PDB file of C-alpha atoms in Angstrom:
ATOM      1  CA  UNK A 197     -33.110 -40.610  16.364  1.00 56.00           C
ATOM      2  CA  UNK A 198     -29.375 -40.108  16.231  1.00 58.00           C
ATOM      3  CA  UNK A 199     -29.428 -40.100  12.402  1.00 60.00           C
ATOM      4  CA  UNK A 200     -32.192 -37.492  12.435  1.00 60.00           C
ATOM      5  CA  UNK A 201     -30.224 -35.233  14.786  1.00 65.00           C
ATOM      6  CA  UNK A 202     -27.126 -35.675  12.632  1.00 59.00           C
ATOM      7  CA  UNK A 203     -29.060 -34.780   9.472  1.00 66.00           C
ATOM      8  CA  UNK A 204     -30.519 -31.704  11.168  1.00 70.00           C
ATOM      9  CA  UNK A 205     -27.064 -30.639  12.292  1.00 69.00           C
ATOM     10  CA  UNK A 206     -25.638 -31.086   8.788  1.00 73.00           C
ATOM     11  CA  UNK A 207     -28.514 -29.085   7.294  1.00 69.00           C
ATOM     12  CA  UNK A 208     -27.936 -26.269   9.793  1.00 72.00           C
ATOM     13  CA  UNK A 209     -24.220 -26.201   8.983  1.00 76.00           C
ATOM     14  CA  UNK A 210     -24.880 -26.082   5.237  1.00 81.00           C
ATOM     15  CA  UNK A 211     -27.492 -23.347   5.672  1.00 80.00           C
ATOM     16  CA  UNK A 212     -25.074 -21.306   7.740  1.00 83.00           C
ATOM     17  CA  UNK A 213     -22.339 -21.759   5.149  1.00 86.00           C
ATOM     18  CA  UNK A 214     -24.670 -20.706   2.314  1.00 86.00           C
ATOM     19  CA  UNK A 215     -25.756 -17.641   4.294  1.00 89.00           C
ATOM     20  CA  UNK A 216     -22.124 -16.671   4.876  1.00 89.00           C
ATOM     21  CA  UNK A 217     -21.365 -17.033   1.161  1.00 90.00           C
ATOM     22  CA  UNK A 218     -24.359 -14.867   0.262  1.00 92.00           C
ATOM     23  CA  UNK A 219     -23.305 -12.147   2.708  1.00 92.00           C
ATOM     24  CA  UNK A 220     -19.707 -12.206   1.436  1.00 89.00           C
ATOM     25  CA  UNK A 221     -20.913 -12.072  -2.170  1.00 91.00           C
ATOM     26  CA  UNK A 222     -23.093  -9.030  -1.464  1.00 91.00           C
ATOM     27  CA  UNK A 223     -20.230  -7.296   0.350  1.00 91.00           C
ATOM     28  CA  UNK A 224     -17.871  -8.088  -2.560  1.00 88.00           C
ATOM     29  CA  UNK A 225     -20.324  -6.648  -5.101  1.00 87.00           C
ATOM     30  CA  UNK A 226     -20.694  -3.464  -3.040  1.00 89.00           C
ATOM     31  CA  UNK A 227     -16.922  -3.191  -2.742  1.00 85.00           C
ATOM     32  CA  UNK A 228     -16.218  -3.756  -6.436  1.00 86.00           C
ATOM     33  CA  UNK A 229     -19.049  -1.570  -7.788  1.00 86.00           C
ATOM     34  CA  UNK A 230     -17.018   1.715  -7.702  1.00 84.00           C
ATOM     35  CA  UNK A 231     -14.228   0.084  -9.707  1.00 86.00           C
ATOM     36  CA  UNK A 232     -16.652  -1.219 -12.340  1.00 87.00           C
ATOM     37  CA  UNK A 233     -18.239   2.221 -12.545  1.00 86.00           C
ATOM     38  CA  UNK A 234     -14.806   3.810 -12.946  1.00 86.00           C
ATOM     39  CA  UNK A 235     -13.851   1.459 -15.786  1.00 88.00           C
ATOM     40  CA  UNK A 236     -17.088   2.041 -17.676  1.00 88.00           C
ATOM     41  CA  UNK A 237     -16.872   5.812 -17.329  1.00 86.00           C
ATOM     42  CA  UNK A 238     -13.312   5.766 -18.647  1.00 86.00           C
ATOM     43  CA  UNK A 239     -14.732   4.578 -22.001  1.00 87.00           C
ATOM     44  CA  UNK A 240     -17.521   7.171 -22.070  1.00 83.00           C
ATOM     45  CA  UNK A 241     -17.367   9.958 -24.609  1.00 78.00           C
ATOM     46  CA  UNK A 242     -19.084  12.163 -22.023  1.00 76.00           C
ATOM     47  CA  UNK A 243     -18.903  11.023 -18.395  1.00 72.00           C
ATOM     48  CA  UNK A 244     -22.356  10.809 -16.835  1.00 71.00           C
ATOM     49  CA  UNK A 245     -22.414  10.409 -13.044  1.00 70.00           C
ATOM     50  CA  UNK A 246     -26.059   9.275 -13.167  1.00 74.00           C
ATOM     51  CA  UNK A 247     -25.431   6.307 -15.468  1.00 76.00           C
ATOM     52  CA  UNK A 248     -23.161   3.298 -15.115  1.00 79.00           C
ATOM     53  CA  UNK A 249     -22.993   2.449 -18.810  1.00 81.00           C
ATOM     54  CA  UNK A 250     -21.727   5.078 -21.267  1.00 80.00           C
ATOM     55  CA  UNK A 251     -24.139   6.402 -23.857  1.00 80.00           C
ATOM     56  CA  UNK A 252     -21.338   6.290 -26.407  1.00 84.00           C
ATOM     57  CA  UNK A 253     -18.183   4.197 -26.067  1.00 86.00           C
ATOM     58  CA  UNK A 254     -14.789   5.607 -27.043  1.00 85.00           C
ATOM     59  CA  UNK A 255     -11.043   5.237 -26.434  1.00 87.00           C
ATOM     60  CA  UNK A 256     -10.451   8.953 -26.753  1.00 87.00           C
ATOM     61  CA  UNK A 257      -9.965   9.421 -22.992  1.00 87.00           C
ATOM     62  CA  UNK A 258      -7.021   7.019 -23.016  1.00 89.00           C
ATOM     63  CA  UNK A 259      -5.602   8.562 -26.181  1.00 88.00           C
ATOM     64  CA  UNK A 260      -5.781  12.040 -24.659  1.00 87.00           C
ATOM     65  CA  UNK A 261      -4.295  10.787 -21.412  1.00 86.00           C
ATOM     66  CA  UNK A 262      -1.103   9.572 -23.101  1.00 86.00           C
ATOM     67  CA  UNK A 263      -0.784  12.242 -25.788  1.00 85.00           C
ATOM     68  CA  UNK A 264      -1.513  15.462 -23.907  1.00 80.00           C
ATOM     69  CA  UNK A 265       1.511  17.682 -23.272  1.00 79.00           C
ATOM     70  CA  UNK A 266      -0.306  19.760 -20.653  1.00 80.00           C
ATOM     71  CA  UNK A 267      -1.213  16.588 -18.756  1.00 82.00           C
ATOM     72  CA  UNK A 268       1.883  14.382 -19.079  1.00 88.00           C
ATOM     73  CA  UNK A 269       0.449  11.268 -17.448  1.00 88.00           C
ATOM     74  CA  UNK A 270       3.432   9.085 -18.342  1.00 88.00           C
ATOM     75  CA  UNK A 271       5.794  11.497 -16.548  1.00 89.00           C
ATOM     76  CA  UNK A 272       3.507  11.436 -13.508  1.00 89.00           C
ATOM     77  CA  UNK A 273       3.528   7.643 -13.571  1.00 90.00           C
ATOM     78  CA  UNK A 274       7.320   7.447 -13.803  1.00 91.00           C
ATOM     79  CA  UNK A 275       7.765   9.992 -10.977  1.00 89.00           C
ATOM     80  CA  UNK A 276       5.403   8.084  -8.725  1.00 90.00           C
ATOM     81  CA  UNK A 277       6.973   4.732  -9.584  1.00 90.00           C
ATOM     82  CA  UNK A 278      10.497   5.935  -8.772  1.00 91.00           C
ATOM     83  CA  UNK A 279       9.333   7.496  -5.498  1.00 91.00           C
ATOM     84  CA  UNK A 280       7.334   4.409  -4.503  1.00 90.00           C
ATOM     85  CA  UNK A 281      10.125   1.990  -5.456  1.00 91.00           C
ATOM     86  CA  UNK A 282      12.828   3.911  -3.562  1.00 92.00           C
ATOM     87  CA  UNK A 283      10.517   4.255  -0.566  1.00 91.00           C
ATOM     88  CA  UNK A 284       9.666   0.547  -0.622  1.00 90.00           C
ATOM     89  CA  UNK A 285      13.328  -0.535  -0.647  1.00 92.00           C
ATOM     90  CA  UNK A 286      14.530   1.859   2.057  1.00 92.00           C
ATOM     91  CA  UNK A 287      11.442   1.503   4.223  1.00 92.00           C
ATOM     92  CA  UNK A 288      11.504  -2.298   4.080  1.00 91.00           C
ATOM     93  CA  UNK A 289      15.120  -2.426   5.246  1.00 90.00           C
ATOM     94  CA  UNK A 290      14.488   0.003   8.119  1.00 90.00           C
ATOM     95  CA  UNK A 291      11.241  -1.647   9.216  1.00 91.00           C
ATOM     96  CA  UNK A 292      12.699  -5.161   9.241  1.00 90.00           C
ATOM     97  CA  UNK A 293      15.858  -4.131  11.062  1.00 89.00           C
ATOM     98  CA  UNK A 294      13.866  -2.210  13.683  1.00 88.00           C
ATOM     99  CA  UNK A 295      11.394  -5.056  14.113  1.00 89.00           C
ATOM    100  CA  UNK A 296      14.191  -7.602  14.544  1.00 88.00           C
ATOM    101  CA  UNK A 297      15.996  -5.437  17.097  1.00 86.00           C
ATOM    102  CA  UNK A 298      12.836  -4.954  19.172  1.00 87.00           C
ATOM    103  CA  UNK A 299      11.942  -8.627  18.854  1.00 86.00           C
ATOM    104  CA  UNK A 300      15.306 -10.136  19.767  1.00 84.00           C
ATOM    105  CA  UNK A 301      17.386  -7.587  21.657  1.00 81.00           C
ATOM    106  CA  UNK A 302      16.779  -6.589  25.267  1.00 82.00           C
ATOM    107  CA  UNK A 303      18.057  -3.155  26.258  1.00 81.00           C
ATOM    108  CA  UNK A 304      17.167  -0.389  28.659  1.00 82.00           C
ATOM    109  CA  UNK A 305      14.151   1.657  27.672  1.00 82.00           C
ATOM    110  CA  UNK A 306      12.970  -0.904  25.100  1.00 82.00           C
ATOM    111  CA  UNK A 307       9.389  -1.078  26.343  1.00 85.00           C
ATOM    112  CA  UNK A 308       9.234   2.675  26.859  1.00 87.00           C
ATOM    113  CA  UNK A 309      10.455   3.206  23.292  1.00 85.00           C
ATOM    114  CA  UNK A 310       7.821   0.838  21.922  1.00 85.00           C
ATOM    115  CA  UNK A 311       5.077   2.626  23.867  1.00 84.00           C
ATOM    116  CA  UNK A 312       6.335   6.019  22.671  1.00 85.00           C
ATOM    117  CA  UNK A 313       6.287   4.889  19.042  1.00 82.00           C
ATOM    118  CA  UNK A 314       2.787   3.494  19.549  1.00 80.00           C
ATOM    119  CA  UNK A 315       1.523   6.798  20.943  1.00 81.00           C
ATOM    120  CA  UNK A 316       3.199   8.864  18.214  1.00 78.00           C
ATOM    121  CA  UNK A 317       1.693   6.581  15.585  1.00 75.00           C
ATOM    122  CA  UNK A 318      -1.796   7.518  16.759  1.00 77.00           C
ATOM    123  CA  UNK A 319      -1.405  11.081  15.507  1.00 76.00           C
ATOM    124  CA  UNK A 320      -2.324  11.729  11.855  1.00 73.00           C
ATOM    125  CA  UNK A 321       0.688  12.307   9.623  1.00 70.00           C
ATOM    126  CA  UNK A 322      -0.663  15.553   8.173  1.00 70.00           C
ATOM    127  CA  UNK A 323      -0.240  17.260  11.572  1.00 73.00           C
ATOM    128  CA  UNK A 324       3.475  17.526  10.874  1.00 73.00           C
ATOM    129  CA  UNK A 325       3.215  18.754   7.297  1.00 76.00           C
ATOM    130  CA  UNK A 326       4.278  22.330   8.063  1.00 77.00           C
ATOM    131  CA  UNK A 327       7.185  21.177  10.217  1.00 79.00           C
ATOM    132  CA  UNK A 328       8.281  18.703   7.545  1.00 79.00           C
ATOM    133  CA  UNK A 329       8.128  21.373   4.869  1.00 79.00           C
ATOM    134  CA  UNK A 330      10.159  23.776   7.026  1.00 81.00           C
ATOM    135  CA  UNK A 331      12.827  21.105   7.535  1.00 82.00           C
ATOM    136  CA  UNK A 332      12.870  20.351   3.809  1.00 81.00           C
ATOM    137  CA  UNK A 333      13.301  24.069   3.158  1.00 81.00           C
ATOM    138  CA  UNK A 334      16.322  24.204   5.488  1.00 82.00           C
ATOM    139  CA  UNK A 335      17.797  21.231   3.631  1.00 80.00           C
ATOM    140  CA  UNK A 336      17.077  22.805   0.254  1.00 78.00           C
ATOM    141  CA  UNK A 337      14.763  19.965  -0.761  1.00 76.00           C
ATOM    142  CA  UNK A 338      11.462  21.809  -0.874  1.00 73.00           C
ATOM    143  CA  UNK A 339      11.650  22.414  -4.629  1.00 73.00           C
ATOM    144  CA  UNK A 340      11.910  18.717  -5.515  1.00 77.00           C
ATOM    145  CA  UNK A 341       9.007  16.316  -5.660  1.00 78.00           C
ATOM    146  CA  UNK A 342      11.471  13.571  -4.751  1.00 80.00           C
ATOM    147  CA  UNK A 343      11.730  15.089  -1.286  1.00 84.00           C
ATOM    148  CA  UNK A 344       8.673  12.903  -0.700  1.00 85.00           C
ATOM    149  CA  UNK A 345      11.075   9.971  -0.430  1.00 88.00           C
ATOM    150  CA  UNK A 346      12.718  11.640   2.561  1.00 86.00           C
ATOM    151  CA  UNK A 347       9.339  12.218   4.219  1.00 85.00           C
ATOM    152  CA  UNK A 348       8.057   8.690   3.620  1.00 86.00           C
ATOM    153  CA  UNK A 349      11.249   6.981   4.768  1.00 88.00           C
ATOM    154  CA  UNK A 350      11.888   9.211   7.792  1.00 83.00           C
ATOM    155  CA  UNK A 351       9.165   7.660   9.957  1.00 78.00           C
ATOM    156  CA  UNK A 352       9.240   4.179   8.473  1.00 81.00           C
ATOM    157  CA  UNK A 353      10.688   2.545  11.611  1.00 77.00           C
ATOM    158  CA  UNK A 354       7.435   3.351  13.410  1.00 80.00           C
ATOM    159  CA  UNK A 355       5.689   0.678  11.317  1.00 81.00           C
ATOM    160  CA  UNK A 356       7.512  -2.213  12.946  1.00 84.00           C
ATOM    161  CA  UNK A 357       4.501  -3.810  14.698  1.00 83.00           C
ATOM    162  CA  UNK A 358       3.480  -6.523  12.239  1.00 83.00           C
ATOM    163  CA  UNK A 359       7.056  -7.425  11.340  1.00 86.00           C
ATOM    164  CA  UNK A 360       7.944  -7.713  15.030  1.00 86.00           C
ATOM    165  CA  UNK A 361       5.003 -10.050  15.589  1.00 84.00           C
ATOM    166  CA  UNK A 362       6.244 -12.176  12.713  1.00 84.00           C
ATOM    167  CA  UNK A 363       9.820 -12.317  14.036  1.00 86.00           C
ATOM    168  CA  UNK A 364       8.480 -13.290  17.464  1.00 85.00           C
ATOM    169  CA  UNK A 365       7.258 -16.556  15.910  1.00 83.00           C
ATOM    170  CA  UNK A 366      10.742 -17.500  14.700  1.00 82.00           C
ATOM    171  CA  UNK A 367      12.331 -19.856  17.283  1.00 82.00           C
ATOM    172  CA  UNK A 368      15.128 -18.201  19.211  1.00 81.00           C
ATOM    173  CA  UNK A 369      16.973 -21.507  19.154  1.00 81.00           C
ATOM    174  CA  UNK A 370      18.064 -20.613  15.606  1.00 80.00           C
ATOM    175  CA  UNK A 371      19.761 -17.475  16.920  1.00 78.00           C
ATOM    176  CA  UNK A 372      21.432 -19.423  19.703  1.00 81.00           C
ATOM    177  CA  UNK A 373      22.711 -22.094  17.320  1.00 83.00           C
ATOM    178  CA  UNK A 374      24.330 -19.477  15.091  1.00 80.00           C
ATOM    179  CA  UNK A 375      25.840 -17.650  18.073  1.00 82.00           C
ATOM    180  CA  UNK A 376      27.329 -20.895  19.378  1.00 81.00           C
ATOM    181  CA  UNK A 377      28.974 -21.429  15.989  1.00 77.00           C
ATOM    182  CA  UNK A 378      30.586 -18.015  16.248  1.00 78.00           C
ATOM    183  CA  UNK A 379      28.071 -15.995  14.258  1.00 75.00           C
ATOM    184  CA  UNK A 380      27.006 -12.451  15.143  1.00 79.00           C
ATOM    185  CA  UNK A 381      23.608 -10.764  15.342  1.00 79.00           C
ATOM    186  CA  UNK A 382      24.171  -9.485  11.814  1.00 80.00           C
ATOM    187  CA  UNK A 383      24.784 -13.032  10.601  1.00 83.00           C
ATOM    188  CA  UNK A 384      21.588 -14.201  12.278  1.00 83.00           C
ATOM    189  CA  UNK A 385      19.530 -11.411  10.757  1.00 84.00           C
ATOM    190  CA  UNK A 386      20.847 -11.408   7.177  1.00 84.00           C
ATOM    191  CA  UNK A 387      21.576 -15.111   6.643  1.00 83.00           C
ATOM    192  CA  UNK A 388      19.087 -16.903   8.897  1.00 83.00           C
ATOM    193  CA  UNK A 389      16.079 -14.741   9.735  1.00 84.00           C
ATOM    194  CA  UNK A 390      15.541 -12.965   6.401  1.00 83.00           C
ATOM    195  CA  UNK A 391      15.585 -16.141   4.253  1.00 83.00           C
ATOM    196  CA  UNK A 392      12.820 -17.486   6.520  1.00 81.00           C
ATOM    197  CA  UNK A 393      10.820 -14.259   6.364  1.00 83.00           C
ATOM    198  CA  UNK A 394       9.705 -14.081   2.739  1.00 83.00           C
ATOM    199  CA  UNK A 395       6.028 -13.441   3.620  1.00 83.00           C
ATOM    200  CA  UNK A 396       6.720 -10.487   5.909  1.00 86.00           C
ATOM    201  CA  UNK A 397       9.310  -9.057   3.503  1.00 87.00           C
ATOM    202  CA  UNK A 398       6.815  -9.085   0.639  1.00 86.00           C
ATOM    203  CA  UNK A 399       4.066  -7.726   2.894  1.00 85.00           C
ATOM    204  CA  UNK A 400       6.306  -4.835   3.983  1.00 87.00           C
ATOM    205  CA  UNK A 401       7.320  -4.100   0.396  1.00 87.00           C
ATOM    206  CA  UNK A 402       3.689  -4.005  -0.730  1.00 86.00           C
ATOM    207  CA  UNK A 403       2.589  -1.705   2.080  1.00 85.00           C
ATOM    208  CA  UNK A 404       5.618   0.553   1.607  1.00 87.00           C
ATOM    209  CA  UNK A 405       5.050   0.722  -2.144  1.00 88.00           C
ATOM    210  CA  UNK A 406       1.317   1.418  -2.149  1.00 86.00           C
ATOM    211  CA  UNK A 407       1.386   4.198   0.470  1.00 84.00           C
ATOM    212  CA  UNK A 408       3.341   6.753  -1.651  1.00 86.00           C
ATOM    213  CA  UNK A 409       1.656   5.476  -4.810  1.00 86.00           C
ATOM    214  CA  UNK A 410      -1.707   6.837  -3.715  1.00 81.00           C
ATOM    215  CA  UNK A 411      -0.608   9.698  -1.474  1.00 83.00           C
ATOM    216  CA  UNK A 412      -2.166  13.015  -2.408  1.00 83.00           C
ATOM    217  CA  UNK A 413      -1.956  15.265   0.636  1.00 81.00           C
ATOM    218  CA  UNK A 414       1.769  15.817   1.021  1.00 81.00           C
ATOM    219  CA  UNK A 415       2.451  15.446  -2.702  1.00 81.00           C
ATOM    220  CA  UNK A 416      -0.046  18.230  -3.398  1.00 81.00           C
ATOM    221  CA  UNK A 417       1.455  20.361  -0.657  1.00 78.00           C
ATOM    222  CA  UNK A 418       4.937  20.099  -2.170  1.00 78.00           C
ATOM    223  CA  UNK A 419       3.682  20.589  -5.738  1.00 72.00           C
ATOM    224  CA  UNK A 420       1.644  23.703  -4.941  1.00 69.00           C
ATOM    225  CA  UNK A 421       4.180  25.394  -2.670  1.00 67.00           C
ATOM    226  CA  UNK A 422       6.922  25.982  -5.231  1.00 67.00           C
ATOM    227  CA  UNK A 423       6.920  27.687  -8.630  1.00 68.00           C
ATOM    228  CA  UNK A 424       9.774  25.410  -9.683  1.00 70.00           C
ATOM    229  CA  UNK A 425       7.487  22.359  -9.665  1.00 75.00           C
ATOM    230  CA  UNK A 426       6.051  21.954 -13.186  1.00 77.00           C
ATOM    231  CA  UNK A 427       3.300  19.557 -14.336  1.00 76.00           C
ATOM    232  CA  UNK A 428       6.064  17.179 -15.411  1.00 81.00           C
ATOM    233  CA  UNK A 429       7.116  16.851 -11.759  1.00 81.00           C
ATOM    234  CA  UNK A 430       3.709  15.845 -10.388  1.00 86.00           C
ATOM    235  CA  UNK A 431       2.856  12.461  -8.947  1.00 87.00           C
ATOM    236  CA  UNK A 432      -0.160  10.638 -10.368  1.00 89.00           C
ATOM    237  CA  UNK A 433      -2.382  11.614  -7.437  1.00 88.00           C
ATOM    238  CA  UNK A 434      -1.576  15.308  -7.834  1.00 87.00           C
ATOM    239  CA  UNK A 435      -1.819  15.160 -11.619  1.00 88.00           C
ATOM    240  CA  UNK A 436      -5.204  13.431 -11.601  1.00 87.00           C
ATOM    241  CA  UNK A 437      -6.518  15.977  -9.115  1.00 86.00           C
ATOM    242  CA  UNK A 438      -5.559  18.729 -11.558  1.00 85.00           C
ATOM    243  CA  UNK A 439      -7.569  16.912 -14.234  1.00 86.00           C
ATOM    244  CA  UNK A 440     -10.682  16.896 -12.039  1.00 81.00           C
ATOM    245  CA  UNK A 441     -10.239  20.622 -11.461  1.00 77.00           C
ATOM    246  CA  UNK A 442     -10.642  21.036 -15.216  1.00 73.00           C
ATOM    247  CA  UNK A 443     -13.836  18.905 -15.076  1.00 76.00           C
ATOM    248  CA  UNK A 444     -12.347  16.304 -17.428  1.00 82.00           C
ATOM    249  CA  UNK A 445     -13.856  13.361 -15.602  1.00 84.00           C
ATOM    250  CA  UNK A 446     -13.567  10.867 -18.444  1.00 85.00           C
ATOM    251  CA  UNK A 447      -9.811  11.422 -18.648  1.00 87.00           C
ATOM    252  CA  UNK A 448      -9.619  11.217 -14.864  1.00 88.00           C
ATOM    253  CA  UNK A 449     -11.371   7.829 -14.898  1.00 88.00           C
ATOM    254  CA  UNK A 450      -8.977   6.585 -17.589  1.00 88.00           C
ATOM    255  CA  UNK A 451      -6.003   7.740 -15.515  1.00 89.00           C
ATOM    256  CA  UNK A 452      -7.413   6.116 -12.381  1.00 88.00           C
ATOM    257  CA  UNK A 453      -7.777   2.808 -14.238  1.00 89.00           C
ATOM    258  CA  UNK A 454      -4.195   2.957 -15.511  1.00 89.00           C
ATOM    259  CA  UNK A 455      -2.924   3.759 -12.013  1.00 88.00           C
ATOM    260  CA  UNK A 456      -4.822   0.904 -10.368  1.00 86.00           C
ATOM    261  CA  UNK A 457      -3.813  -1.827 -12.833  1.00 84.00           C
ATOM    262  CA  UNK A 458      -0.163  -2.247 -11.645  1.00 81.00           C
ATOM    263  CA  UNK A 459      -1.178  -2.277  -7.986  1.00 82.00           C
ATOM    264  CA  UNK A 460      -4.012  -4.738  -8.554  1.00 82.00           C
ATOM    265  CA  UNK A 461      -1.765  -7.039 -10.578  1.00 82.00           C
ATOM    266  CA  UNK A 462       0.927  -6.880  -7.895  1.00 80.00           C
ATOM    267  CA  UNK A 463      -1.537  -7.778  -5.133  1.00 78.00           C
ATOM    268  CA  UNK A 464      -3.060 -10.676  -7.078  1.00 79.00           C
ATOM    269  CA  UNK A 465       0.411 -12.009  -7.811  1.00 78.00           C
ATOM    270  CA  UNK A 466       1.661 -11.752  -4.230  1.00 75.00           C
ATOM    271  CA  UNK A 467      -1.586 -12.108  -2.255  1.00 72.00           C
ATOM    272  CA  UNK A 468      -0.543 -15.439  -0.710  1.00 70.00           C
ATOM    273  CA  UNK A 469       2.559 -13.891   0.820  1.00 67.00           C
ATOM    274  CA  UNK A 470       0.565 -10.821   1.834  1.00 63.00           C
ATOM    275  CA  UNK A 471      -1.864 -12.938   3.865  1.00 64.00           C
ATOM    276  CA  UNK A 472       0.957 -15.008   5.374  1.00 61.00           C
ATOM    277  CA  UNK A 473       2.782 -11.834   6.367  1.00 57.00           C
ATOM    278  CA  UNK A 474      -0.259 -10.567   8.267  1.00 56.00           C
ATOM    279  CA  UNK A 475      -0.989 -13.958   9.848  1.00 60.00           C
ATOM    280  CA  UNK A 476       2.615 -14.457  10.956  1.00 55.00           C
ATOM    281  CA  UNK A 477       4.294 -17.775  11.575  1.00 50.00           C
ATOM    282  CA  UNK A 478       7.664 -18.181   9.915  1.00 47.00           C
ATOM    283  CA  UNK A 479       8.746 -21.524  11.324  1.00 45.00           C
ATOM    284  CA  UNK A 480       6.591 -24.148  12.973  1.00 42.00           C
ATOM    285  CA  UNK A 481       7.809 -26.374  15.735  1.00 36.00           C
TER     286      UNK A 481
END
């Protein structure tokens, strides 16, 4: 009787596991379908929204993408890469320093500050676009696409939540040991905490890098508000939107594929650290 109950239990567990795998597989196929469609259409001589497979395969869309002078995709890519890289470096430093301060230090108004940042973070970023542009105009930065770096970095400290949760898992006894040996808070942060925080550092870099990489709203606002911004100054999101306005969907699909490859490769390479950064847990015990 006991063996029969055990066999029934094992069968139920296996059936449940198979059902979960089937559901996850279906969800994965639904999720990846738009990317497959995009890749196929990038090789189509004439993009057809009603068909997944091209009627005639060609590489002309990619050739046009990299050779066109009116649509300088390579310049867009370089602009976006520089903006995203600078944003990732500056934002990562600010986020980690803010998260460490709120995790370790105790000062007046700390909880009120955290609640204020939480409330402000609930408002969509585009609500402040006009104010941001006015400030950039006063600073004389409204004619440069690289003013996006200023906008992206300015509010970066408000994204401290996940990093703070990670630092909360680091034993405070490490801080105390360093302080007893004569070290300062700076010594603790730069020489003790950061070497133990590789997952959250990589997670923060990835998030900080991908946000400006795919941003269209503010990049388009800056690009369309000044006559001094030429097509060579666009970001990839703005440039690809201009391609769709010309109804060149095959070239757009080719550009979208080329934009997604670096990000996809970066995530696959660093996905283990990305997951660890979200899960938290720097030191056990």
